[in-house]
Coordinates of N, CA and C in Angstrom, one line a residue:
Chain B
A1 N -0.5 -5.0 -12.3 CA 0.2 -4.5 -11.1 C 0.0 -3.1 -10.8
Q2 N 0.6 -2.4 -9.6 CA 0.0 -1.6 -8.8 C 1.4 -0.4 -9.2
T3 N 1.1 0.7 -9.8 CA 2.6 1.5 -9.8 C 2.2 3.3 -9.7
V4 N 3.2 3.7 -9.1 CA 3.5 5.3 -8.7 C 4.4 5.9 -9.8
T5 N 4.2 6.9 -10.6 CA 5.4 7.3 -11.4 C 5.5 8.8 -11.1
Q6 N 6.1 9.2 -10.4 CA 6.9 10.7 -9.9 C 7.7 11.1 -11.0
S7 N 7.6 11.8 -12.0 CA 8.6 11.8 -13.2 C 9.6 13.1 -12.7
Q8 N 8.8 13.8 -11.6 CA 9.8 15.0 -11.4 C 10.8 14.9 -10.6
P9 N 12.3 14.4 -10.3 CA 13.0 14.1 -9.4 C 12.9 15.4 -8.1
E10 N 13.3 16.7 -9.0 CA 13.3 17.6 -8.1 C 12.7 19.1 -8.7
M11 N 12.3 19.7 -7.8 CA 11.5 21.0 -8.3 C 12.0 22.2 -7.3
S12 N 11.8 23.4 -7.9 CA 12.4 24.7 -7.5 C 10.8 25.7 -7.3
V13 N 10.8 26.5 -6.1 CA 9.6 27.4 -6.5 C 9.8 28.6 -5.9
Q14 N 9.9 29.8 -6.2 CA 9.9 31.0 -5.2 C 9.0 31.1 -4.5
E15 N 9.3 31.5 -2.7 CA 8.4 31.7 -2.1 C 7.3 32.8 -2.3
A16 N 6.2 32.0 -1.9 CA 4.7 32.9 -2.0 C 4.1 32.5 -3.4
E17 N 5.1 31.7 -4.6 CA 4.6 31.0 -5.6 C 3.9 30.0 -5.6
T18 N 3.2 29.4 -6.7 CA 2.5 28.2 -6.6 C 3.3 27.5 -7.2
V19 N 3.1 26.1 -7.0 CA 3.8 25.2 -7.7 C 3.1 23.7 -7.9
T20 N 3.1 22.9 -9.1 CA 2.6 21.8 -9.1 C 3.3 20.4 -9.4
L21 N 3.6 19.6 -8.7 CA 3.5 18.6 -8.3 C 3.3 17.2 -9.4
S22 N 3.9 16.4 -10.2 CA 2.9 15.7 -10.8 C 3.1 14.3 -10.5
C23 N 2.3 13.5 -10.6 CA 2.0 12.2 -10.3 C 0.9 11.3 -11.2
T24 N 1.4 10.4 -12.2 CA 0.5 9.2 -12.5 C 0.5 8.0 -11.7
Y25 N -0.6 7.3 -12.0 CA -0.4 6.0 -11.2 C -1.5 4.8 -12.4
D26 N -1.0 3.6 -12.3 CA -1.8 2.8 -12.5 C -2.2 1.7 -11.8
T27 N -3.7 1.2 -11.8 CA -4.6 0.2 -11.1 C -5.2 -0.2 -11.8
S28 N -5.4 -1.6 -11.6 CA -6.9 -2.4 -12.4 C -7.8 -2.2 -11.5
E29 N -7.7 -1.9 -10.3 CA -8.9 -1.7 -9.3 C -9.7 -0.3 -9.5
S30 N -10.8 -0.6 -9.1 CA -12.3 0.6 -9.2 C -12.1 1.3 -8.2
D31 N -11.6 0.8 -6.8 CA -12.0 1.2 -5.7 C -10.4 1.5 -4.9
Y32 N -9.9 3.1 -4.6 CA -8.4 3.0 -4.5 C -8.3 4.4 -3.9
Y33 N -7.6 4.8 -3.0 CA -7.1 5.5 -2.6 C -5.9 6.5 -3.0
L34 N -5.7 7.8 -2.9 CA -4.3 8.1 -2.9 C -4.2 9.3 -2.3
F35 N -2.6 9.2 -2.1 CA -2.1 10.3 -1.1 C -1.0 10.9 -1.5
W36 N -0.8 12.0 -0.7 CA 0.5 12.9 -1.0 C 1.2 12.8 0.5
Y37 N 2.3 12.4 0.5 CA 2.9 12.6 2.2 C 4.1 13.6 1.8
K38 N 4.5 14.2 2.9 CA 5.6 14.9 2.6 C 6.6 14.3 3.9
Q39 N 8.0 14.6 3.6 CA 9.3 14.1 4.4 C 10.1 15.1 4.1
P40 N 10.1 16.2 5.3 CA 10.9 17.2 5.6 C 12.1 16.2 5.9
P41 N 13.1 17.5 6.0 CA 14.8 16.7 6.8 C 14.6 16.0 7.9
S42 N 13.7 16.2 8.5 CA 13.6 15.4 9.9 C 13.2 13.8 9.7
R43 N 12.3 13.5 8.5 CA 12.4 12.1 8.2 C 11.2 11.8 8.3
Q44 N 10.3 12.5 9.2 CA 9.0 12.4 9.4 C 8.2 12.0 8.2
M45 N 7.5 11.2 8.3 CA 6.6 11.2 7.0 C 5.0 11.7 7.4
I46 N 4.7 12.5 6.7 CA 3.3 13.6 7.1 C 2.6 13.4 5.7
L47 N 0.9 13.2 6.3 CA 0.5 12.9 5.4 C -0.3 14.6 5.0
V48 N -0.3 14.6 4.2 CA -0.6 16.2 3.5 C -2.2 16.0 2.7
I49 N -2.5 15.0 1.8 CA -3.9 15.2 1.3 C -4.3 13.7 0.7
R50 N -5.4 13.7 0.7 CA -5.9 12.2 0.7 C -7.0 12.4 -0.5
Q51 N -6.9 11.4 -1.0 CA -8.3 11.9 -2.3 C -8.7 10.2 -2.3
E52 N -10.3 10.0 -2.4 CA -10.7 8.4 -2.6 C -11.4 8.6 -4.1
A53 N -10.7 7.4 -4.6 CA -11.1 7.4 -6.2 C -12.7 7.6 -6.4
Y54 N -13.5 7.1 -5.7 CA -15.1 7.1 -6.1 C -15.6 8.5 -6.3
K55 N -14.6 9.5 -5.4 CA -15.2 11.0 -5.0 C -14.6 12.2 -6.4
Q56 N -15.4 12.6 -7.1 CA -14.9 12.9 -8.2 C -14.6 14.5 -7.6
Q57 N -14.8 15.3 -6.6 CA -14.6 16.5 -6.3 C -13.0 16.4 -5.8
N58 N -12.1 17.3 -6.3 CA -11.0 17.2 -5.7 C -10.6 17.5 -4.1
A59 N -9.7 17.0 -3.7 CA -9.5 16.9 -2.1 C -8.7 18.9 -2.1
T60 N -9.1 19.0 -0.9 CA -8.4 21.0 -0.7 C -8.0 20.4 0.8
E61 N -6.8 20.8 1.0 CA -6.4 21.1 2.7 C -5.6 22.8 2.5
N62 N -6.3 23.3 3.2 CA -5.7 24.8 3.2 C -4.9 25.2 2.0
R63 N -3.7 25.3 1.9 CA -2.9 25.5 0.6 C -2.6 24.7 -0.2
F64 N -3.0 23.4 0.5 CA -2.4 22.2 -1.0 C -4.1 21.6 -1.4
S65 N -4.1 21.3 -2.5 CA -5.3 20.8 -3.3 C -4.5 19.9 -4.6
V66 N -5.3 19.0 -5.2 CA -5.2 18.1 -5.6 C -6.0 18.2 -7.0
N67 N -5.1 18.0 -8.6 CA -6.7 17.7 -9.6 C -6.2 16.1 -9.9
F68 N -7.3 15.5 -9.8 CA -7.5 14.2 -9.6 C -8.3 13.9 -10.9
Q69 N -7.4 13.2 -11.8 CA -8.3 13.1 -13.3 C -8.1 11.9 -13.3
K70 N -9.1 11.2 -12.9 CA -9.4 9.9 -13.0 C -9.0 8.8 -14.0
A71 N -9.8 9.6 -15.6 CA -9.4 8.6 -16.3 C -8.2 8.5 -16.9
A72 N -7.3 9.8 -16.7 CA -5.9 10.0 -17.2 C -5.2 9.3 -16.1
K73 N -5.6 8.9 -15.0 CA -4.8 8.6 -14.1 C -3.9 9.1 -13.2
S74 N -4.1 10.3 -13.2 CA -3.3 11.5 -12.8 C -3.7 11.9 -11.4
F75 N -3.0 12.6 -10.5 CA -3.1 12.7 -9.3 C -2.2 14.1 -8.8
S76 N -2.2 14.8 -9.3 CA -1.2 16.2 -9.2 C -1.4 16.8 -7.7
L77 N -0.2 17.4 -7.5 CA -0.6 18.3 -6.0 C -0.3 19.8 -6.3
K78 N -1.2 20.6 -6.3 CA -0.8 21.9 -6.1 C -0.3 22.7 -4.7
I79 N 0.6 23.4 -4.8 CA 1.0 24.1 -3.3 C 0.9 25.5 -3.6
S80 N 0.0 26.4 -3.0 CA -0.1 27.4 -3.4 C 0.4 28.4 -2.1
D81 N 0.9 29.6 -2.7 CA 1.5 30.5 -1.7 C 2.5 29.4 -0.6
S82 N 3.7 29.4 -1.7 CA 4.6 28.4 -1.1 C 5.5 29.2 0.0
Q83 N 5.7 28.6 1.0 CA 6.1 28.5 2.4 C 7.7 28.0 2.7
L84 N 8.8 28.5 3.1 CA 9.9 27.8 3.0 C 9.5 26.4 4.2
G85 N 8.5 26.4 4.8 CA 8.6 24.8 6.0 C 7.8 24.0 4.7
D86 N 7.4 24.4 3.4 CA 7.0 23.2 2.6 C 8.5 22.5 1.8
A87 N 9.4 23.2 2.4 CA 10.7 22.4 1.3 C 10.7 21.0 2.0
A88 N 10.7 20.0 1.2 CA 10.6 18.9 1.7 C 10.6 17.5 0.4
M89 N 10.9 16.1 0.6 CA 10.4 15.5 -0.5 C 8.9 15.1 -0.2
Y90 N 8.3 15.0 -1.5 CA 6.9 14.8 -1.7 C 6.7 13.6 -2.3
F91 N 5.8 12.7 -1.4 CA 5.7 11.2 -2.0 C 4.3 11.2 -2.3
C92 N 3.9 10.6 -3.9 CA 3.0 10.2 -4.2 C 2.6 8.9 -3.8
A93 N 1.5 8.3 -3.2 CA 1.0 7.1 -3.3 C -0.6 6.4 -3.5
S94 N -0.7 5.2 -4.1 CA -1.6 4.8 -4.0 C -1.8 3.4 -3.0
M95 N -2.9 3.2 -2.8 CA -3.5 2.2 -1.8 C -4.8 1.5 -2.3
N96 N -5.1 0.4 -2.9 CA -6.0 -0.6 -3.2 C -6.7 -1.2 -1.7
R97 N -7.9 -1.8 -2.1 CA -8.4 -2.4 -0.6 C -7.3 -3.2 -0.6
D98 N -6.6 -3.8 -0.9 CA -5.4 -4.7 -0.3 C -4.6 -4.0 0.7
D99 N -4.9 -2.6 1.0 CA -4.0 -1.9 2.1 C -2.6 -1.8 2.0
K100 N -2.2 -2.4 0.8 CA -0.8 -1.8 0.5 C -0.7 -0.8 -0.2
I101 N 0.1 0.2 0.6 CA 0.5 1.4 0.1 C 1.8 1.5 -1.4
I102 N 1.8 2.0 -2.4 CA 2.8 1.9 -3.2 C 3.0 3.3 -3.4
F103 N 4.5 3.7 -3.0 CA 4.9 4.9 -3.3 C 5.5 5.3 -4.4
G104 N 5.7 6.6 -5.0 CA 6.3 6.7 -6.1 C 7.9 7.6 -5.6
K105 N 8.7 7.8 -6.5 CA 10.1 7.7 -6.1 C 10.3 9.3 -5.6
G106 N 9.5 10.0 -5.7 CA 9.6 11.3 -4.9 C 10.0 12.3 -5.4
T107 N 9.7 13.7 -5.1 CA 9.9 14.8 -5.5 C 10.6 15.8 -4.8
R108 N 12.0 16.2 -4.7 CA 12.5 17.1 -3.9 C 11.8 18.2 -4.1
L109 N 11.2 19.1 -3.2 CA 10.8 20.2 -3.5 C 11.7 21.2 -2.8
H110 N 12.1 22.4 -3.5 CA 13.4 23.5 -3.0 C 12.2 24.9 -2.9
I111 N 12.3 25.5 -1.6 CA 12.0 26.9 -1.9 C 12.8 27.9 -1.9
L112 N 12.8 29.0 -3.1 CA 13.7 29.9 -3.0 C 13.0 30.9 -2.2
P113 N 14.1 31.7 -1.3 CA 13.5 32.6 -0.7 C 13.7 33.8 -1.8
Chain O
D1 N 2.2 11.4 24.3 CA 1.2 12.0 23.1 C 1.3 11.2 21.7
T2 N 2.8 10.8 21.5 CA 3.2 10.3 20.5 C 2.3 9.1 20.0
A3 N 1.8 9.3 18.4 CA 0.8 8.0 18.3 C 1.5 7.0 17.7
V4 N 2.5 7.0 16.7 CA 3.7 5.7 16.5 C 5.0 6.1 16.5
S5 N 5.5 5.4 17.5 CA 6.9 5.6 18.3 C 7.6 4.0 17.6
Q6 N 8.6 4.7 17.0 CA 9.7 3.2 17.0 C 11.2 3.6 17.8
T7 N 11.6 2.5 18.2 CA 12.8 2.9 19.0 C 13.8 1.4 18.7
P8 N 14.8 1.5 18.6 CA 15.8 3.4 18.3 C 15.6 4.0 17.1
K9 N 16.1 5.4 17.5 CA 16.1 6.4 16.1 C 16.9 6.0 15.1
Y10 N 18.3 5.6 15.9 CA 19.7 5.4 15.1 C 20.1 3.9 15.5
L11 N 20.6 3.1 14.8 CA 21.0 1.3 15.3 C 22.4 1.7 14.2
V12 N 23.3 1.9 14.7 CA 24.5 1.5 14.0 C 25.4 0.0 14.7
T13 N 25.4 -0.8 13.5 CA 25.9 -2.3 14.2 C 26.9 -2.9 13.1
Q14 N 27.7 -3.8 13.5 CA 28.3 -4.4 12.5 C 27.7 -5.7 11.8
M15 N 28.3 -6.1 11.1 CA 27.5 -7.0 9.8 C 27.6 -8.4 10.5
G16 N 26.5 -8.9 10.5 CA 26.4 -10.4 10.9 C 25.5 -10.3 12.2
N17 N 25.7 -9.0 13.0 CA 24.6 -8.9 14.3 C 22.7 -9.2 13.9
D18 N 22.6 -9.7 15.1 CA 21.1 -9.6 14.9 C 20.4 -8.6 15.8
K19 N 19.5 -7.9 15.4 CA 18.7 -6.4 16.0 C 17.6 -6.4 15.7
S20 N 16.9 -5.6 16.6 CA 15.7 -5.4 16.8 C 15.2 -4.1 16.6
I21 N 14.1 -3.6 16.3 CA 13.4 -2.6 15.9 C 12.1 -2.5 16.7
K22 N 11.8 -1.5 17.4 CA 10.3 -1.7 18.2 C 9.5 -0.6 17.4
C23 N 8.3 -1.0 17.6 CA 7.0 -0.1 17.4 C 6.2 -0.1 18.3
E24 N 5.4 1.1 18.4 CA 4.5 0.7 19.1 C 3.3 2.0 18.6
Q25 N 2.3 1.7 18.6 CA 1.0 3.0 18.5 C 0.2 3.3 19.5
N26 N -0.5 3.8 19.9 CA -1.5 4.4 21.0 C -2.8 5.0 20.4
L27 N -2.8 4.5 19.0 CA -4.0 5.2 18.3 C -5.0 4.3 18.1
G28 N -5.0 3.0 18.6 CA -5.8 1.7 18.9 C -6.4 1.5 17.3
H29 N -5.0 1.4 16.7 CA -5.4 1.1 15.2 C -5.2 -0.3 14.7
D30 N -5.8 -0.9 14.1 CA -5.9 -2.6 14.0 C -4.9 -3.4 13.1
T31 N -4.4 -2.5 12.4 CA -3.1 -3.1 11.2 C -2.0 -1.9 11.5
M32 N -0.8 -2.8 11.5 CA 0.4 -2.1 11.4 C 1.6 -2.4 10.4
Y33 N 2.3 -1.5 10.0 CA 3.2 -2.2 8.7 C 4.6 -1.5 8.9
W34 N 5.1 -2.4 8.2 CA 6.8 -1.9 8.3 C 7.1 -1.9 7.0
Y35 N 8.1 -0.7 6.7 CA 8.6 -0.1 5.5 C 9.8 0.1 5.4
K36 N 10.7 0.1 4.4 CA 12.0 -0.2 4.3 C 12.3 1.4 3.1
Q37 N 13.1 2.2 3.7 CA 13.7 3.4 2.6 C 14.7 3.4 2.5
D38 N 15.0 3.1 1.0 CA 16.7 2.7 0.6 C 17.2 4.4 0.6
S39 N 18.4 4.5 0.0 CA 19.2 5.6 0.0 C 19.0 6.7 -1.1
K40 N 17.9 6.0 -2.2 CA 17.4 6.7 -3.1 C 16.3 7.3 -2.5
K41 N 15.9 7.2 -1.6 CA 14.5 7.6 -0.6 C 13.3 6.7 -1.3
F42 N 13.3 5.9 -1.8 CA 12.3 4.9 -2.3 C 11.7 4.4 -1.2
L43 N 10.4 4.1 -0.9 CA 9.7 3.7 0.0 C 8.8 2.5 -0.4
K44 N 9.4 1.2 0.4 CA 8.5 -0.2 -0.3 C 8.2 -1.0 1.3
I45 N 7.0 -1.4 0.7 CA 6.3 -2.0 2.4 C 7.0 -3.5 2.2
M46 N 7.5 -3.9 3.9 CA 7.8 -5.2 3.6 C 6.7 -6.0 4.7
F47 N 6.3 -5.7 5.3 CA 5.2 -6.4 6.2 C 4.0 -5.8 6.6
S48 N 2.7 -6.3 6.9 CA 1.8 -5.6 7.4 C 1.3 -6.7 8.2
Y49 N 0.4 -6.2 9.5 CA -0.4 -7.3 10.5 C -1.6 -6.8 10.5
N50 N -2.6 -7.4 10.7 CA -4.2 -6.8 11.5 C -4.5 -8.0 12.4
N51 N -4.8 -7.0 13.3 CA -4.8 -7.7 14.5 C -4.1 -9.0 15.0
K52 N -2.4 -8.7 15.1 CA -1.7 -9.9 15.4 C -1.2 -10.7 13.8
E53 N -2.3 -10.6 13.0 CA -2.0 -12.1 11.7 C -1.3 -11.3 10.8
L54 N -0.6 -11.8 9.9 CA 0.3 -11.2 8.8 C -0.8 -11.3 7.9
I55 N -0.8 -10.1 7.3 CA -1.4 -10.2 6.1 C -0.9 -9.3 4.5
I56 N 0.2 -8.9 4.7 CA 1.2 -8.7 3.9 C 2.4 -8.9 4.0
N57 N 2.9 -9.9 3.3 CA 4.4 -10.4 3.5 C 5.1 -10.2 2.0
E58 N 5.9 -9.1 1.9 CA 6.6 -9.0 0.1 C 7.8 -9.9 0.1
T59 N 8.3 -9.8 -0.9 CA 9.4 -10.4 -1.0 C 10.5 -10.3 0.2
V60 N 10.7 -10.5 1.3 CA 12.0 -10.3 1.8 C 12.6 -11.0 2.5
P61 N 13.8 -11.1 2.6 CA 14.6 -12.1 3.0 C 14.2 -12.5 4.4
N62 N 14.3 -13.9 4.5 CA 14.0 -14.8 5.6 C 14.8 -14.0 6.7
R63 N 15.9 -13.3 6.7 CA 16.3 -13.0 7.8 C 15.4 -12.0 8.7
F64 N 14.7 -11.1 7.7 CA 13.9 -10.6 8.7 C 12.2 -11.0 9.0
S65 N 12.1 -10.8 10.3 CA 10.9 -11.6 10.8 C 10.6 -10.5 12.1
P66 N 8.9 -10.0 11.1 CA 8.3 -9.4 12.2 C 7.9 -10.0 13.1
K67 N 7.4 -9.5 14.7 CA 6.6 -10.0 15.8 C 6.0 -9.0 16.0
S68 N 4.3 -9.6 16.5 CA 3.6 -8.5 16.9 C 3.0 -9.5 18.3
P69 N 3.3 -9.0 19.4 CA 2.8 -9.5 20.4 C 1.5 -9.1 20.7
D70 N 1.2 -8.0 20.5 CA -0.3 -7.5 20.5 C -0.4 -6.5 19.5
K71 N -1.8 -6.1 19.3 CA -2.5 -5.3 17.9 C -1.4 -3.8 18.1
A72 N -0.9 -3.2 19.4 CA -0.2 -2.1 19.2 C 1.1 -2.1 19.4
H73 N 1.7 -3.4 19.1 CA 3.3 -3.4 18.9 C 3.5 -4.2 17.3
L74 N 4.3 -4.3 16.9 CA 5.0 -4.7 15.7 C 6.3 -4.5 15.6
N75 N 7.0 -5.7 16.5 CA 8.4 -5.4 16.1 C 9.0 -5.9 14.9
L76 N 10.5 -5.7 14.7 CA 11.2 -5.8 13.2 C 12.6 -6.7 13.8
H77 N 12.6 -8.0 13.5 CA 13.6 -8.5 13.8 C 14.7 -8.9 12.7
I78 N 16.1 -8.7 12.8 CA 16.6 -8.6 11.5 C 17.8 -9.9 11.9
N79 N 17.9 -10.9 11.7 CA 19.1 -11.6 11.7 C 20.3 -11.6 10.9
S80 N 21.6 -11.9 11.0 CA 22.9 -11.8 10.4 C 22.5 -10.7 9.2
L81 N 22.8 -9.6 9.8 CA 22.5 -8.3 9.0 C 23.5 -8.0 8.0
E82 N 23.2 -7.3 6.9 CA 24.2 -7.3 5.5 C 24.5 -5.9 5.5
L83 N 25.2 -5.7 4.6 CA 25.6 -4.4 4.4 C 24.4 -3.6 3.5
G84 N 23.8 -4.3 2.8 CA 22.3 -3.9 1.9 C 21.3 -3.6 2.6
D85 N 21.1 -4.2 4.1 CA 20.0 -3.4 4.9 C 20.1 -2.3 5.6
S86 N 21.4 -1.5 5.1 CA 21.5 -0.3 5.6 C 20.5 1.0 5.0
A87 N 19.4 1.2 5.9 CA 18.2 1.9 5.2 C 17.5 2.7 6.6
V88 N 16.5 3.3 6.0 CA 15.7 3.7 7.1 C 14.1 3.1 7.2
Y89 N 14.1 2.3 7.9 CA 12.8 1.6 8.2 C 11.5 2.4 9.2
F90 N 10.4 2.4 8.5 CA 9.7 3.0 9.2 C 8.4 2.1 9.4
C91 N 7.7 2.3 10.9 CA 6.7 1.9 11.0 C 5.3 2.6 10.9
A92 N 4.2 2.1 10.8 CA 3.2 2.9 10.3 C 1.5 1.8 11.0
S93 N 0.7 2.7 11.1 CA -0.6 2.1 11.8 C -1.8 2.9 10.8
S94 N -2.6 1.9 10.8 CA -4.1 2.5 10.5 C -5.1 1.5 10.8
Q95 N -6.5 2.2 10.4 CA -7.8 1.5 11.0 C -8.4 1.8 9.8
E96 N -8.9 0.8 10.4 CA -10.4 0.4 8.9 C -11.7 1.6 9.2
G97 N -12.0 2.1 8.2 CA -13.1 3.0 8.7 C -14.7 2.6 8.4
G98 N -15.5 3.0 8.4 CA -17.0 2.4 8.1 C -16.8 2.3 7.1
Q99 N -17.8 1.2 6.7 CA -17.9 0.5 5.3 C -16.7 0.1 4.6
G100 N -16.2 -0.6 5.3 CA -14.8 -1.2 4.7 C -13.5 -0.4 4.0
Q101 N -13.7 0.8 4.4 CA -12.9 2.0 4.3 C -11.8 2.1 5.0
R102 N -10.4 2.0 4.6 CA -9.6 2.0 5.5 C -8.8 3.7 5.2
Q103 N -8.5 4.1 6.7 CA -8.2 5.4 7.0 C -6.6 5.4 6.7
P104 N -5.9 6.7 6.9 CA -4.7 7.1 5.9 C -3.8 6.4 7.3
Q105 N -2.3 5.9 6.5 CA -1.9 5.4 7.6 C -0.9 6.6 8.4
H106 N -0.4 6.2 9.6 CA 0.2 7.4 10.3 C 1.6 6.4 10.5
F107 N 2.6 7.1 10.1 CA 3.8 6.8 10.1 C 4.8 7.3 11.8
G108 N 5.6 6.4 11.9 CA 6.4 6.3 12.9 C 7.8 7.6 12.1
D109 N 9.2 7.9 13.0 CA 9.8 9.0 12.5 C 10.9 7.9 11.8
G110 N 10.7 6.9 12.0 CA 12.0 5.8 11.3 C 13.1 5.5 12.0
T111 N 13.7 4.5 11.9 CA 14.9 3.9 12.5 C 15.8 4.1 11.2
R112 N 17.0 4.7 11.6 CA 18.0 4.5 10.5 C 18.9 3.3 11.1
L113 N 19.0 2.6 10.2 CA 19.8 1.7 10.3 C 21.2 1.6 9.3
S114 N 22.3 1.6 10.3 CA 23.5 1.6 9.4 C 24.6 0.0 9.8
I115 N 25.1 -0.2 8.7 CA 25.6 -1.5 9.0 C 27.2 -1.5 8.7
L116 N 28.1 -1.7 9.4 CA 29.7 -1.4 9.4 C 30.2 -2.3 8.4

């Protein structure tokens, strides 16, 4: 069975600092995708970053980067230079080739001014 | 300009009623999905349709019936609404990329359903 675990229900970080959100997953597939989605209070689901399992290089999108450890089935999200607008729920998700996205329970990120 | 749009954004109704939530995407995607987000923010897939054909059907009560009149629309009809149906329902869409790869899912803004 496909599972995604986010062990940190809430985290806080000082503005301009760096924070890392943890995610571990389990899948029996060899070909899958991993995502981080952001859900601000406005409730939208916004794709932050995406990683294909076959790619060894960690994905990066501006201030957002991942540490993808395939053997350990770990997919953490690093946010550098945190900004007030980064405050949101962050969901880690995995998707096998069957198209079904499985989400973690989310981590609520607070940005402290 | 909206990529995936859901209507209504808010829906408040009495227990036992029948209601529908509409979803439309203008991205030309071939697959659409419905997710339910419960009060603890847990997101779970309910259905997905690929080119009007049902491909994912999770364990969801029969009271929930998706309807896809064309590949740009996937509506969710719910019969005999119950208190436990209160949640935020998200529609999403995606497209198969090259070499069988699937592109990320784009989500609508959600519909908050409240059952009185």
